[in-house]
PDB file of C-alpha atoms in Angstrom:
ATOM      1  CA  UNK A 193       0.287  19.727   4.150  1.00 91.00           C
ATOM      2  CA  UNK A 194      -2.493  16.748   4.695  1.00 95.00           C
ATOM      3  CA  UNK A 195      -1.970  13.611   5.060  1.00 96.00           C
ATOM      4  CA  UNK A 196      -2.755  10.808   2.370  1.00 97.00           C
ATOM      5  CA  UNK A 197      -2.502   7.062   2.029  1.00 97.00           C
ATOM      6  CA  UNK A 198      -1.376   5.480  -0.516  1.00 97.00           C
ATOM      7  CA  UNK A 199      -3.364   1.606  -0.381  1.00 96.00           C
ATOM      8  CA  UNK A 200      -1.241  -1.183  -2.792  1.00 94.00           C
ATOM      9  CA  UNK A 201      -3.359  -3.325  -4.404  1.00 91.00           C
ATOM     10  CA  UNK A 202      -2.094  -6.186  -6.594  1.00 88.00           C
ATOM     11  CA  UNK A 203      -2.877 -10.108  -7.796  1.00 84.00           C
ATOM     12  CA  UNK A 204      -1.030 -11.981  -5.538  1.00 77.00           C
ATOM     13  CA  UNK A 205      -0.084 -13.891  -8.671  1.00 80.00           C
ATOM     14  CA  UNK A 206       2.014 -10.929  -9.794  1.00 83.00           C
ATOM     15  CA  UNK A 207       5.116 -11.878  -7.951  1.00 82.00           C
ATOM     16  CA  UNK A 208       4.635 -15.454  -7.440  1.00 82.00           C
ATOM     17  CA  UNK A 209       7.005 -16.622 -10.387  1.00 88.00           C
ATOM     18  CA  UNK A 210       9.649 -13.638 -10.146  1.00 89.00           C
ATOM     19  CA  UNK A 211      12.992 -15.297  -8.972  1.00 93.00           C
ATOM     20  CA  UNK A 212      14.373 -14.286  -5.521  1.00 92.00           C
ATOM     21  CA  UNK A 213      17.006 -11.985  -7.518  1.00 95.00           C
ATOM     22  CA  UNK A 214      14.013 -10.307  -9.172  1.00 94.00           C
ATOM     23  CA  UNK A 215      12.227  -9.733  -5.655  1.00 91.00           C
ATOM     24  CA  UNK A 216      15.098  -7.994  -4.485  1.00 94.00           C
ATOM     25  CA  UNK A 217      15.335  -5.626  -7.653  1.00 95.00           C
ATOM     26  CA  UNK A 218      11.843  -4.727  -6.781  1.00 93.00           C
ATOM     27  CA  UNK A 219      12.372  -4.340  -3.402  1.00 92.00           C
ATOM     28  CA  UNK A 220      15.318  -2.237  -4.243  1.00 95.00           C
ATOM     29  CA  UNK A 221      12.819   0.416  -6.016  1.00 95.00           C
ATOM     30  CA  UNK A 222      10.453   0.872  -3.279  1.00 94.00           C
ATOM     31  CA  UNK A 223      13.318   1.604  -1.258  1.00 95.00           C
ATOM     32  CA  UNK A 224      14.619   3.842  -3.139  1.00 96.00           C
ATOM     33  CA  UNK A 225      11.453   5.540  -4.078  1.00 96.00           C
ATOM     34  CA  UNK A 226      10.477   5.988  -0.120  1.00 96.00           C
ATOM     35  CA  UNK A 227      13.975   7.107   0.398  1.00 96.00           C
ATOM     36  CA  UNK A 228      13.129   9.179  -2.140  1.00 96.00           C
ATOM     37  CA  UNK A 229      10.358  11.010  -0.906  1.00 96.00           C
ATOM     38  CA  UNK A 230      11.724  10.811   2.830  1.00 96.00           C
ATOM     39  CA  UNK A 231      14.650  13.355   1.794  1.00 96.00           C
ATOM     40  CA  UNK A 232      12.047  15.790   0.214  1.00 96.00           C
ATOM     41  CA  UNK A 233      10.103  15.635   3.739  1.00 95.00           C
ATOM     42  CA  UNK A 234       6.838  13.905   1.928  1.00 96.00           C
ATOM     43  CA  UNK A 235       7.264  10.271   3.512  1.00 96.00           C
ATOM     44  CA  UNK A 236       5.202   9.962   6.905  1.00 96.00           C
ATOM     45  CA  UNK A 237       5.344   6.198   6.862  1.00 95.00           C
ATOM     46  CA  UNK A 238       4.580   2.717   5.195  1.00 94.00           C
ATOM     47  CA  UNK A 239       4.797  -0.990   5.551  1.00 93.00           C
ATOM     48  CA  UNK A 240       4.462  -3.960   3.293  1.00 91.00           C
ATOM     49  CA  UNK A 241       2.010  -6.317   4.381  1.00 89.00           C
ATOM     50  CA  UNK A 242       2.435  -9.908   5.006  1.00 82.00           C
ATOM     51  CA  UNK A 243       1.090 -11.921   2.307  1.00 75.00           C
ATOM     52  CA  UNK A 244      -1.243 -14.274   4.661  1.00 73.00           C
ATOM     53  CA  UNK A 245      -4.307 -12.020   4.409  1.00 73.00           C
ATOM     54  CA  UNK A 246      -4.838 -11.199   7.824  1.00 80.00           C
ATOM     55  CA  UNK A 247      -8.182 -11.379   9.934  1.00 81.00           C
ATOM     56  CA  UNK A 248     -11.499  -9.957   9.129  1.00 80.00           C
ATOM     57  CA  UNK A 249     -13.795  -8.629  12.446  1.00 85.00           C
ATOM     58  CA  UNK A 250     -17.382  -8.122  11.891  1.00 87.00           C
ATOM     59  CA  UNK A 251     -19.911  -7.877  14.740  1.00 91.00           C
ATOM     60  CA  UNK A 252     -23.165  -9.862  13.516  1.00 88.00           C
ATOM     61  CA  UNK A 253     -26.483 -10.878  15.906  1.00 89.00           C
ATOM     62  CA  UNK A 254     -24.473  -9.046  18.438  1.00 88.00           C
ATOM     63  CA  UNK A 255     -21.161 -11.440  17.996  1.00 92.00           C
ATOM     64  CA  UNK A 256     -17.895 -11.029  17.264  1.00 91.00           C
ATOM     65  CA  UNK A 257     -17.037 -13.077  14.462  1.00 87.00           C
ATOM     66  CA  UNK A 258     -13.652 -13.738  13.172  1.00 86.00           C
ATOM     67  CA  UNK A 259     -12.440 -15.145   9.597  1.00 83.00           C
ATOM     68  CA  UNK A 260      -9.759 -15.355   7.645  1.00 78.00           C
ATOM     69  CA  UNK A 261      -8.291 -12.726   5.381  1.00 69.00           C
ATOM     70  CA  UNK A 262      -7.889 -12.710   1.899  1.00 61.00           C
ATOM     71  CA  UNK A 263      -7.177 -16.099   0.304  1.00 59.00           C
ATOM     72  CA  UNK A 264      -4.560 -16.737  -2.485  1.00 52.00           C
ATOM     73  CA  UNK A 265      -6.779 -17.325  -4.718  1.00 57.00           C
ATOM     74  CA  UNK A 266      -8.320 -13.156  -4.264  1.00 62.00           C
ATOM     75  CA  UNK A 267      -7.961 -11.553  -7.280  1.00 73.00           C
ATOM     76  CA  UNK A 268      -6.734  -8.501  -5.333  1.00 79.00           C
ATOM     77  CA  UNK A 269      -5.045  -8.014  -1.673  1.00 83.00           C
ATOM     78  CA  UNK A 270      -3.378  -5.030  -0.121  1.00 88.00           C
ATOM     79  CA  UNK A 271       0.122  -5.560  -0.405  1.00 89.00           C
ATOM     80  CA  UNK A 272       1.010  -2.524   1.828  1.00 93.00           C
ATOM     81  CA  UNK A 273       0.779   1.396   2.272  1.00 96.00           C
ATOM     82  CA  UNK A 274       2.961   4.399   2.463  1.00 97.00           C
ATOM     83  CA  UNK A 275       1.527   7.263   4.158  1.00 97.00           C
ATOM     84  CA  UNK A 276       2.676  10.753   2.416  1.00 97.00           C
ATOM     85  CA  UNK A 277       2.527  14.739   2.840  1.00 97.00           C
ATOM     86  CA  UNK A 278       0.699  16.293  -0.071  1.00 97.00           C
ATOM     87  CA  UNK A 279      -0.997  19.650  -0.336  1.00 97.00           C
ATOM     88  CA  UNK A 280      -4.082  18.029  -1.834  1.00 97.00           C
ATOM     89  CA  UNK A 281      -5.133  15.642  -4.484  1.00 97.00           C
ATOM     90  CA  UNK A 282      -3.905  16.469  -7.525  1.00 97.00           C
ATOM     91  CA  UNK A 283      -0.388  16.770  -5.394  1.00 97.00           C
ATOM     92  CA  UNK A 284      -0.433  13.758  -3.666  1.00 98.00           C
ATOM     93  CA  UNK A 285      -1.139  11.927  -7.658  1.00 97.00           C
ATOM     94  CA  UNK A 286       1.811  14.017  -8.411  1.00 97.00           C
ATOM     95  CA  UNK A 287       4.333  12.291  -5.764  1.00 96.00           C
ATOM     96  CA  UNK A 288       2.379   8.709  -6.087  1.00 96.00           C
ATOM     97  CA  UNK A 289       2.908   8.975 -10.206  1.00 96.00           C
ATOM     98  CA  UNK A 290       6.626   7.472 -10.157  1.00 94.00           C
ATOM     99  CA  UNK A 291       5.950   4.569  -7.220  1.00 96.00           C
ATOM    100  CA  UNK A 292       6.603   1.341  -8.030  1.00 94.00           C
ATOM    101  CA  UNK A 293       3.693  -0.358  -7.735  1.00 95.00           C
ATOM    102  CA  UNK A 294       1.736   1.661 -10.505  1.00 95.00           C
ATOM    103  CA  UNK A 295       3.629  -0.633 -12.346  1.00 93.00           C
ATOM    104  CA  UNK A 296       2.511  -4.092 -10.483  1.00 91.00           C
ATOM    105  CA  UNK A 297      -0.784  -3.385  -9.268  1.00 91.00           C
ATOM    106  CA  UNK A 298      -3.019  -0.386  -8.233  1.00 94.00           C
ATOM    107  CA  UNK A 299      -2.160   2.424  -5.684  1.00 96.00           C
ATOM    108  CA  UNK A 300      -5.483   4.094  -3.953  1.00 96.00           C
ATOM    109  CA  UNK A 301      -4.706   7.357  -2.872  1.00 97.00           C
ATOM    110  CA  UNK A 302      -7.057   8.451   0.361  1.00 97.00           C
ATOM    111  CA  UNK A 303      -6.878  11.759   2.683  1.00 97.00           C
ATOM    112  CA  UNK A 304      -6.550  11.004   6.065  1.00 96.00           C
ATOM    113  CA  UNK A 305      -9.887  12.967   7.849  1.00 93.00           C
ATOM    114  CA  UNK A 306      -7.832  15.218  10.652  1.00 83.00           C
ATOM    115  CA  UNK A 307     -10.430  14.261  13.681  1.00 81.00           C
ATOM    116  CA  UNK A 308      -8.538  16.246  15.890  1.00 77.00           C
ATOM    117  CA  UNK A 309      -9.510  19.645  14.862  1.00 61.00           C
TER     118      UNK A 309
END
């Protein structure tokens, strides 16, 4: 089995009017989706990012330079990532077909390149 990750992408304005009861629902399906997958041995890991945007790094005229993330006002941040066991493509769109967020947002589905050999 490879390894693929599953990128969330959403409007940060998706979830800024939903009620604190409606988080939790929401919350309550990822869980239970991840749960989900861990029991049929597919779930390899995931997070949910924080919603500050983080940092950008770039290197430019031989600098580091360092600026803020995503701003509010981005049409589109990554709101997380689970990392799943698929036996290809067409698999791992098989087992990221019922997650959640296909229903708030965009899921990008990447192979993780085995470096190791």
């Amino acid at each position: 089995m490879a390894k693929f990750i599953l990128i969330l992408r959403e409007n940060p304005a998706t979830f800024a009017s939903l009620s604190p009861d409606d988080m939790q629902a929401i919350i309550q399906e990822y869980s239970a989706w991840a749960q989900k997958l861990g029991m049929e041995g597919r779930m390899a890991g995931g997070e949910k990012l924080r919603d500050e945007g983080g940092r950008h790094l770039t290197a430019r005229s031989g600098s580091l330079v360092a600026t803020d993330g995503p701003y509010a006002e981005a049409k589109e941040v990554i709101g997380g990532f689970f990392i799943i066991e698929a036996a290809d493509y067409a698999d791992a769109e098989t087992v990221a077909a019922d997650c959640p967020h296909v229903k708030y947002g965009v899921v990008e589905i990447r192979q993780v390149d085995n470096i190791d050999g």
